[in-house]
Coordinates of N, CA and C in Angstrom, one line a residue:
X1 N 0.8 -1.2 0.0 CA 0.0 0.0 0.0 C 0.9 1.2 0.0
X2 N 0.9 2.4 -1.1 CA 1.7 3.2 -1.2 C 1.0 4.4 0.2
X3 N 2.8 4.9 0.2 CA 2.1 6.4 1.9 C 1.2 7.1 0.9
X4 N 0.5 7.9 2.1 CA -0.2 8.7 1.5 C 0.5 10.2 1.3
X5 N 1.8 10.5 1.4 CA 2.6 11.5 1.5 C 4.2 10.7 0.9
X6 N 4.5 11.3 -0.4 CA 5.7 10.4 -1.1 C 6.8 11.7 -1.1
X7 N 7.7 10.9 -0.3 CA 9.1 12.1 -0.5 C 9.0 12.4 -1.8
X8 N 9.0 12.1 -3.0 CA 9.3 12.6 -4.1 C 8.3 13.8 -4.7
X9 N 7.4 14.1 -3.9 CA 6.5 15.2 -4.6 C 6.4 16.1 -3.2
X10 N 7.0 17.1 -3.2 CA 6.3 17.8 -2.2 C 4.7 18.5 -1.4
X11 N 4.5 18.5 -0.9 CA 2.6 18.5 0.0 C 2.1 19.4 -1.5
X12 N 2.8 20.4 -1.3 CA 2.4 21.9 -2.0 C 1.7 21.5 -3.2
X13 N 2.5 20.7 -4.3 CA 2.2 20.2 -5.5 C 1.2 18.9 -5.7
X14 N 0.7 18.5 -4.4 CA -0.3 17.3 -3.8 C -1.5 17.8 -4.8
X15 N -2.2 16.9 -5.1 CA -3.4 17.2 -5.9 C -4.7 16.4 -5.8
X16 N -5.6 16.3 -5.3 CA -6.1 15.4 -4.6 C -7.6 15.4 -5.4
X17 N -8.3 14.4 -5.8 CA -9.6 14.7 -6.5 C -10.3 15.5 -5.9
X18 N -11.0 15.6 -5.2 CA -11.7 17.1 -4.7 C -11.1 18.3 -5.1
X19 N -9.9 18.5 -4.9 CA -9.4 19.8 -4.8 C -9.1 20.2 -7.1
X20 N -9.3 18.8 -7.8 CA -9.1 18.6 -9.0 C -10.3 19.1 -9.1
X21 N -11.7 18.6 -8.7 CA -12.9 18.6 -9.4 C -13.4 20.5 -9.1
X22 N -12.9 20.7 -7.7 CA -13.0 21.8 -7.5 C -12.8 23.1 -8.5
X23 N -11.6 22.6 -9.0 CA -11.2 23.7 -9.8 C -11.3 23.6 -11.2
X24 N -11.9 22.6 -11.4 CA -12.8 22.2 -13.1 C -14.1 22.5 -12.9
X25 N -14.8 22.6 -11.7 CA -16.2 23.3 -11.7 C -16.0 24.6 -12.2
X26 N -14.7 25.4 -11.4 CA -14.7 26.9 -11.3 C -14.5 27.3 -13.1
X27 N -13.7 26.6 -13.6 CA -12.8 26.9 -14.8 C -14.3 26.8 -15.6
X28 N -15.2 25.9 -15.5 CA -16.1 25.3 -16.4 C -17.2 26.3 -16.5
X29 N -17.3 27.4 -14.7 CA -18.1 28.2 -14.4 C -18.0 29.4 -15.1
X30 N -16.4 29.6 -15.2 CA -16.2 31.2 -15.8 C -15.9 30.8 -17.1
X31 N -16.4 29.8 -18.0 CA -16.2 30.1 -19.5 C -17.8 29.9 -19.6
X32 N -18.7 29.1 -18.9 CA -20.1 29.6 -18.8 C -20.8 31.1 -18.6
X33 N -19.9 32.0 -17.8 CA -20.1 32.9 -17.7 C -19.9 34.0 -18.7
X34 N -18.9 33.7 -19.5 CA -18.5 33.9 -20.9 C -19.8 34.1 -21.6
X35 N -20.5 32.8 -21.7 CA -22.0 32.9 -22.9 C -23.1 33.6 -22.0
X36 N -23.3 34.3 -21.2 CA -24.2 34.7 -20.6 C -25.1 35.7 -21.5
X37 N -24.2 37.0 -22.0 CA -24.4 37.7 -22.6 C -25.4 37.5 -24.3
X38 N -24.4 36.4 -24.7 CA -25.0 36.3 -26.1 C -26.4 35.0 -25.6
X39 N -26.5 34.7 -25.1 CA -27.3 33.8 -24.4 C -28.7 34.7 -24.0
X40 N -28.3 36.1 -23.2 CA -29.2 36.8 -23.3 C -29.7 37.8 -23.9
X41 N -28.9 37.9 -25.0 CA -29.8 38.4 -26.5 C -30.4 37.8 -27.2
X42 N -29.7 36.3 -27.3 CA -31.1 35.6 -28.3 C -32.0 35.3 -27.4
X43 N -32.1 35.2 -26.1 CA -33.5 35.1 -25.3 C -34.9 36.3 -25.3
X44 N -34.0 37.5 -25.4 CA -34.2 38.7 -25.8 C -35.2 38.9 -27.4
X45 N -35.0 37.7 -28.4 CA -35.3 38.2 -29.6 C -36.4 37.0 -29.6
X46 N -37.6 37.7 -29.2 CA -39.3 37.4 -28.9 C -40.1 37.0 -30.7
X47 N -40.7 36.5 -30.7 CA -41.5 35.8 -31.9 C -42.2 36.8 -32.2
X48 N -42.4 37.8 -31.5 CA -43.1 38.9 -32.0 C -41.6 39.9 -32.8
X49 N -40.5 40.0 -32.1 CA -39.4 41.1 -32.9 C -39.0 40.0 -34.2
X50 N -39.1 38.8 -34.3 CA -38.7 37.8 -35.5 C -40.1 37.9 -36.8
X51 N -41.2 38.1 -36.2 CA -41.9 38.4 -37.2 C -42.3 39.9 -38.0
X52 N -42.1 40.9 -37.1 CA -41.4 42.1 -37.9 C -40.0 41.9 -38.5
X53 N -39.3 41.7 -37.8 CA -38.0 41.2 -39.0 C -38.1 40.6 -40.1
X54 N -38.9 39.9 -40.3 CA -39.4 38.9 -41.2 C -40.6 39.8 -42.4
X55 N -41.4 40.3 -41.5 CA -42.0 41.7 -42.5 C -41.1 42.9 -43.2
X56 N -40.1 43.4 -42.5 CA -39.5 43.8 -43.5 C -38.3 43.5 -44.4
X57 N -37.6 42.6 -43.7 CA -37.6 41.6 -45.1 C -38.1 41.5 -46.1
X58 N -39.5 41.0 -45.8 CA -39.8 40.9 -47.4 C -40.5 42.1 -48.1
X59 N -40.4 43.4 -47.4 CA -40.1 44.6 -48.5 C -39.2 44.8 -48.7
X60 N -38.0 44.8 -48.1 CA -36.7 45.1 -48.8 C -36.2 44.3 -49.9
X61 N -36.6 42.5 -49.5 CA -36.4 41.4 -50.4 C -37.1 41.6 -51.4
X62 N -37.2 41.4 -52.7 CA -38.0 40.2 -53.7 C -38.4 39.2 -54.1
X63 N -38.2 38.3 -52.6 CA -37.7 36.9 -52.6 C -38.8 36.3 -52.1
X64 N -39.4 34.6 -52.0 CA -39.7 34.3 -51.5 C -38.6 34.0 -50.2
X65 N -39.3 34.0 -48.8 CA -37.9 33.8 -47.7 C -38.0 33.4 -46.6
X66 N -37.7 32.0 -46.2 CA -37.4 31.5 -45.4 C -37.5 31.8 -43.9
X67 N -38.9 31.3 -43.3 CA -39.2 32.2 -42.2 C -37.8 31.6 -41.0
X68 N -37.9 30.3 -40.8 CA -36.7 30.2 -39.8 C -35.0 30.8 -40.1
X69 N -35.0 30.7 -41.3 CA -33.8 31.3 -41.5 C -34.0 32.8 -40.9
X70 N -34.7 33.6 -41.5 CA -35.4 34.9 -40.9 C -35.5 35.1 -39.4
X71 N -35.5 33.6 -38.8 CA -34.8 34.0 -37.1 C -33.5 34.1 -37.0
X72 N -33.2 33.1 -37.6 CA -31.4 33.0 -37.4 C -31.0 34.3 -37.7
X73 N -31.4 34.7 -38.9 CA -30.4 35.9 -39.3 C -30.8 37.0 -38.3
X74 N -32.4 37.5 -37.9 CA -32.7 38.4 -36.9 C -31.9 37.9 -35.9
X75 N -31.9 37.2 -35.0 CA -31.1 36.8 -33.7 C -29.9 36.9 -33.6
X76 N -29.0 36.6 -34.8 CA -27.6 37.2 -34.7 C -27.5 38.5 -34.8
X77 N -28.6 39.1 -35.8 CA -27.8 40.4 -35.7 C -28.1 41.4 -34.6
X78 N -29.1 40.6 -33.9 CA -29.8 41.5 -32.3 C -28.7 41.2 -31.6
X79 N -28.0 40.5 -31.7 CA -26.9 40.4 -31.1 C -25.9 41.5 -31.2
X80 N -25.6 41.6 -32.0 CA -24.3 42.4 -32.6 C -25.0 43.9 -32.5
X81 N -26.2 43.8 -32.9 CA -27.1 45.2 -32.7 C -28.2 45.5 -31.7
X82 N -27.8 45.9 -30.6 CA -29.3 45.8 -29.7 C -29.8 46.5 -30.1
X83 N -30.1 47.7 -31.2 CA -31.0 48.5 -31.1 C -32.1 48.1 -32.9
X84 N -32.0 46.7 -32.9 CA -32.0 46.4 -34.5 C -33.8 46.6 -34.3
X85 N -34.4 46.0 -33.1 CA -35.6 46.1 -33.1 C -36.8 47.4 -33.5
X86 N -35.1 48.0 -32.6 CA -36.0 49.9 -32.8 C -36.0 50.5 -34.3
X87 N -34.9 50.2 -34.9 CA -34.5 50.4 -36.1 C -35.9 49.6 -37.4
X88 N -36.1 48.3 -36.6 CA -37.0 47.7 -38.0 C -38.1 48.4 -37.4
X89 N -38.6 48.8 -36.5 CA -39.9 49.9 -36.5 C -39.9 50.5 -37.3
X90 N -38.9 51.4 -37.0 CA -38.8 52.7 -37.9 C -38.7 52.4 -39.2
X91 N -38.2 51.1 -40.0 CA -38.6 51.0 -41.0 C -39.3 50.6 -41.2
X92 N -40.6 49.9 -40.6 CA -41.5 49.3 -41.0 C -42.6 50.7 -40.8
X93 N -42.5 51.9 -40.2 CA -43.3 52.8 -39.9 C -43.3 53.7 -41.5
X94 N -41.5 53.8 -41.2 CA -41.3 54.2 -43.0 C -42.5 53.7 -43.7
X95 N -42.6 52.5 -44.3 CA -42.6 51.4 -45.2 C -44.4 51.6 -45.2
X96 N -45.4 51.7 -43.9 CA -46.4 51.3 -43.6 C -47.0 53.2 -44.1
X97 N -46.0 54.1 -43.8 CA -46.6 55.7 -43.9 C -46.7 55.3 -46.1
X98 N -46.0 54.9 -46.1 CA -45.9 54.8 -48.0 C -46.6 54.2 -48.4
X99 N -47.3 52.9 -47.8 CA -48.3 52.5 -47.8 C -47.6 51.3 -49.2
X100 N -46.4 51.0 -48.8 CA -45.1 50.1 -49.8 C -45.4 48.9 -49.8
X101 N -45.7 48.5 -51.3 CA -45.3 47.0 -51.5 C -44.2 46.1 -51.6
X102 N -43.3 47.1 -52.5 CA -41.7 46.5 -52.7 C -41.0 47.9 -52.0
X103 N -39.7 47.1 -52.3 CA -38.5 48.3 -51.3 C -38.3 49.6 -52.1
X104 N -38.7 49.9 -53.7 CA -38.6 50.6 -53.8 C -39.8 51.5 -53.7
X105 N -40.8 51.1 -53.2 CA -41.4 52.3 -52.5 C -41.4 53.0 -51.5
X106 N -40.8 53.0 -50.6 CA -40.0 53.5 -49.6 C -38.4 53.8 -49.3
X107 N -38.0 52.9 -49.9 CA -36.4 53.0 -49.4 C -35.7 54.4 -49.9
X108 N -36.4 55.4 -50.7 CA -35.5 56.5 -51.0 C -36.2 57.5 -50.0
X109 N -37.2 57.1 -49.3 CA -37.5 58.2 -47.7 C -36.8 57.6 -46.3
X110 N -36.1 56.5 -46.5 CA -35.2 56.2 -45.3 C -33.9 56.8 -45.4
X111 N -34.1 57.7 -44.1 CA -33.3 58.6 -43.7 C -31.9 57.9 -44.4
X112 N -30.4 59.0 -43.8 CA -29.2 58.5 -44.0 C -28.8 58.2 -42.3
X113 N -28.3 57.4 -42.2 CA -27.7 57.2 -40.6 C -28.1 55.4 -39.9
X114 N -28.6 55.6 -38.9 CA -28.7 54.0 -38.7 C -29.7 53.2 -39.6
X115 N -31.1 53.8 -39.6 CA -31.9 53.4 -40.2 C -31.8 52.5 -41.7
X116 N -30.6 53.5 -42.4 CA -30.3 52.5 -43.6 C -29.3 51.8 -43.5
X117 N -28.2 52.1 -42.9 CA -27.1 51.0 -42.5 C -28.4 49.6 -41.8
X118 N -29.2 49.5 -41.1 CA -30.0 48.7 -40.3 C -30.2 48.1 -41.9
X119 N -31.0 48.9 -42.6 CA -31.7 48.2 -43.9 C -30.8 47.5 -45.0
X120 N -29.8 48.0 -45.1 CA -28.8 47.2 -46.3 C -27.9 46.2 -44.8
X121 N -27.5 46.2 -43.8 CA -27.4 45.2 -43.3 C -28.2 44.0 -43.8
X122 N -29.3 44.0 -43.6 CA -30.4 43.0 -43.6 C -30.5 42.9 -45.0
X123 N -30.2 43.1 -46.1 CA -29.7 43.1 -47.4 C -29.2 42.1 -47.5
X124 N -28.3 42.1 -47.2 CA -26.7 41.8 -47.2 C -27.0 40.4 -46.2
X125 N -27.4 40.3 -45.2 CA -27.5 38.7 -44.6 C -27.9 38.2 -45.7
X126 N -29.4 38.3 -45.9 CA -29.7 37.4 -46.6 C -29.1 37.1 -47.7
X127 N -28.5 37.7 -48.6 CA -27.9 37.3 -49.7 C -26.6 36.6 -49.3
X128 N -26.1 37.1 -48.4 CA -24.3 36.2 -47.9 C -24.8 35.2 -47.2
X129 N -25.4 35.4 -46.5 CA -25.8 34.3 -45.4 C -25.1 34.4 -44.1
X130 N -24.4 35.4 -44.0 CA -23.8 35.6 -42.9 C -24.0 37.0 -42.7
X131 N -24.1 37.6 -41.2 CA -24.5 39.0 -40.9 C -23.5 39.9 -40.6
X132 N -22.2 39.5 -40.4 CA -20.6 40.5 -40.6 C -19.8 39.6 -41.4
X133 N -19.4 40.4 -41.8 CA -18.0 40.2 -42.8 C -16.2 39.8 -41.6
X134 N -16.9 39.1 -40.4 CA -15.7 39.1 -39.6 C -15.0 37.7 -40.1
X135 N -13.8 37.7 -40.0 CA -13.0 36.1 -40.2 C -14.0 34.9 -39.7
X136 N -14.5 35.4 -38.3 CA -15.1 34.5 -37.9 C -16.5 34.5 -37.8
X137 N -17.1 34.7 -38.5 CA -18.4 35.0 -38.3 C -19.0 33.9 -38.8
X138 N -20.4 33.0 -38.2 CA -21.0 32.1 -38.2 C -21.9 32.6 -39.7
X139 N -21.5 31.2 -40.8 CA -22.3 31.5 -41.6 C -23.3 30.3 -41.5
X140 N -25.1 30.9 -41.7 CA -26.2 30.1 -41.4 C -26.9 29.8 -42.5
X141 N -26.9 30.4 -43.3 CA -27.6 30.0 -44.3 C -27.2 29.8 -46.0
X142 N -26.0 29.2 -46.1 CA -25.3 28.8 -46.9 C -25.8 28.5 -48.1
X143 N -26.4 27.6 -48.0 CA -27.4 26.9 -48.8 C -27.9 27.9 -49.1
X144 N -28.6 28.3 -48.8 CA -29.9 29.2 -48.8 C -29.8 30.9 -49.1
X145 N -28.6 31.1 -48.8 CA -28.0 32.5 -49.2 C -28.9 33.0 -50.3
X146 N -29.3 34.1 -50.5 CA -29.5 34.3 -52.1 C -29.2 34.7 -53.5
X147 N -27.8 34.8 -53.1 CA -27.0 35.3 -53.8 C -26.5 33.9 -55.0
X148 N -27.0 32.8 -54.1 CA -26.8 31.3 -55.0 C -28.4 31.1 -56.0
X149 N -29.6 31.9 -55.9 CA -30.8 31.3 -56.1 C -30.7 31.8 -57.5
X150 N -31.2 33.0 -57.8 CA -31.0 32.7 -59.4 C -30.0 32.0 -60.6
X151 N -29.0 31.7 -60.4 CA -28.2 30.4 -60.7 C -28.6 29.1 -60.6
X152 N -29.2 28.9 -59.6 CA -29.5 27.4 -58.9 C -29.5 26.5 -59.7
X153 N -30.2 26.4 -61.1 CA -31.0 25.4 -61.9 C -29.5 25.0 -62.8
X154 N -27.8 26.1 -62.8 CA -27.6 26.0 -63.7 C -26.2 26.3 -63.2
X155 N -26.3 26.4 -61.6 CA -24.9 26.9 -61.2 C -24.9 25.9 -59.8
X156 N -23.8 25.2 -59.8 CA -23.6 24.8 -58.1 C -22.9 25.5 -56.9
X157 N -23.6 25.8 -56.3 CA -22.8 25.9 -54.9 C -21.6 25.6 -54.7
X158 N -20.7 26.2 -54.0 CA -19.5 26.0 -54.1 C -19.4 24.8 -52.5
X159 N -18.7 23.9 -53.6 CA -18.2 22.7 -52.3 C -19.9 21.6 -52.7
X160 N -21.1 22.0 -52.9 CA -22.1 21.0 -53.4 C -22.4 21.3 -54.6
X161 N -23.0 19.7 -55.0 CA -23.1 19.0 -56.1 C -24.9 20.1 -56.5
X162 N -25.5 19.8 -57.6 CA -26.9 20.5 -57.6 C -27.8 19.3 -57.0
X163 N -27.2 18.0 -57.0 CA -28.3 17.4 -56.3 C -28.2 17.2 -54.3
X164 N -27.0 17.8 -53.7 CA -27.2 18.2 -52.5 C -25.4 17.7 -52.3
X165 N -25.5 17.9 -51.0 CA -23.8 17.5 -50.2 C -23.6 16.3 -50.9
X166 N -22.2 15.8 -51.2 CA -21.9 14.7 -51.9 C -22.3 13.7 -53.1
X167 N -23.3 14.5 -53.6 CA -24.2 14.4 -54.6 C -23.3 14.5 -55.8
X168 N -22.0 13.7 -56.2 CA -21.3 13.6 -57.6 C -22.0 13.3 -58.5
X169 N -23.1 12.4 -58.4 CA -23.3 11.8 -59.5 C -24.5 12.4 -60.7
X170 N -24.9 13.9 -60.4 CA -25.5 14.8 -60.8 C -25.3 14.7 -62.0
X171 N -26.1 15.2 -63.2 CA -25.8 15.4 -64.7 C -25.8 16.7 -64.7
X172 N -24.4 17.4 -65.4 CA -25.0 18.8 -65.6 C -26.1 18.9 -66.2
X173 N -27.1 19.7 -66.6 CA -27.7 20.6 -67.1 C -27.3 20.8 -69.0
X174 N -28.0 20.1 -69.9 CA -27.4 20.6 -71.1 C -27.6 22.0 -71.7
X175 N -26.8 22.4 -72.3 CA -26.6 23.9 -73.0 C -28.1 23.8 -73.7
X176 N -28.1 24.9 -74.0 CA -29.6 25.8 -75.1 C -28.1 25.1 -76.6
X177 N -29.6 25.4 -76.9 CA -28.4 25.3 -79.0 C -27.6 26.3 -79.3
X178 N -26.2 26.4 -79.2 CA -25.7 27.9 -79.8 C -26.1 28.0 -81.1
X179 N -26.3 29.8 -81.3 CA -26.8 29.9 -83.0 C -25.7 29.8 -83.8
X180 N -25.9 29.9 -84.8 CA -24.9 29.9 -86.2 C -24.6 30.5 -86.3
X181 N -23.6 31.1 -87.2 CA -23.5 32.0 -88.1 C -22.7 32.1 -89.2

């Protein structure tokens, strides 16, 4: 039966499971404490702020569009933006005084300053599929981007096939007839 105290390690550098588990709760607690924040912005972004986002969306868009994607992209950028909520009022107030079906009935009376940075933001997700241009920024809608949709029938995604992930065995698409001449 080995001592419970070995000349070759001194007490100091002792490590004992309690005092192990102890300090993997703490470590495990302060990188939890880390997500708190972004944790309480998307708790923050209510099915009622996702369905105005989603309304003007599709004045600004011309698209048919993807109502859950339309959370994701709202929810991140409430993140990055607390004041995105106040901002789609004000454009949807814009939008609703014009009495607007598409974006260009309205968009040349939204102000210069947040209001339109707010509105080509939300441009710009949905076509990239990502809501900053950072190295690291979580891209959600890849697929679905729209900057891939008019192509779709005739262009692949980069990295998939047109019949989905790992889908090689696709036929292209044959050419129209070139004319003569």
């Amino acid at each position: 039966m080995p001592d419970q105290v070995r000349d070759d390690c001194p007490t100091a550098f002792s490590l004992d499971r309690r005092e192990f588990l102890a300090g993997a709760f703490f470590v495990g607690g302060l990188a939890a404490f880390g997500t708190l924040p972004a944790a309480s912005a998307a708790a923050s972004w209510s099915a009622e702020s996702a369905a105005r986002f989603q309304e003007i969306s599709s004045l600004l868009i011309p698209h048919r569009l993807n109502a859950e994607i339309g959370k994701r992209i709202g929810s991140a950028m409430s993140q990055l933006n607390p004041s995105l909520s106040d901002h789609v009022a004000g454009l949807l107030a814009i939008a609703k005084q014009k009495n607007a079906k598409i974006v260009e009935d309205f968009f040349p009376d939204v102000p210069e300053g947040p209001l339109k940075q707010t509105a080509l933001a939300i441009i710009s997700a949905w076509y990239l599929g990502v809501v900053s241009d950072a190295p690291d920024a979580e891209v959600f809608a890849f697929e679905y981007a729209l900057m891939y949709q008019p192509t779709r029938d005739v262009m692949t995604i980069p990295s998939y096939a047109i019949s989905g992930p790992n889908g090689w065995s696709s036929n292209a698409p044959p050419l129209s007839d070139m004319p003569d001449f």
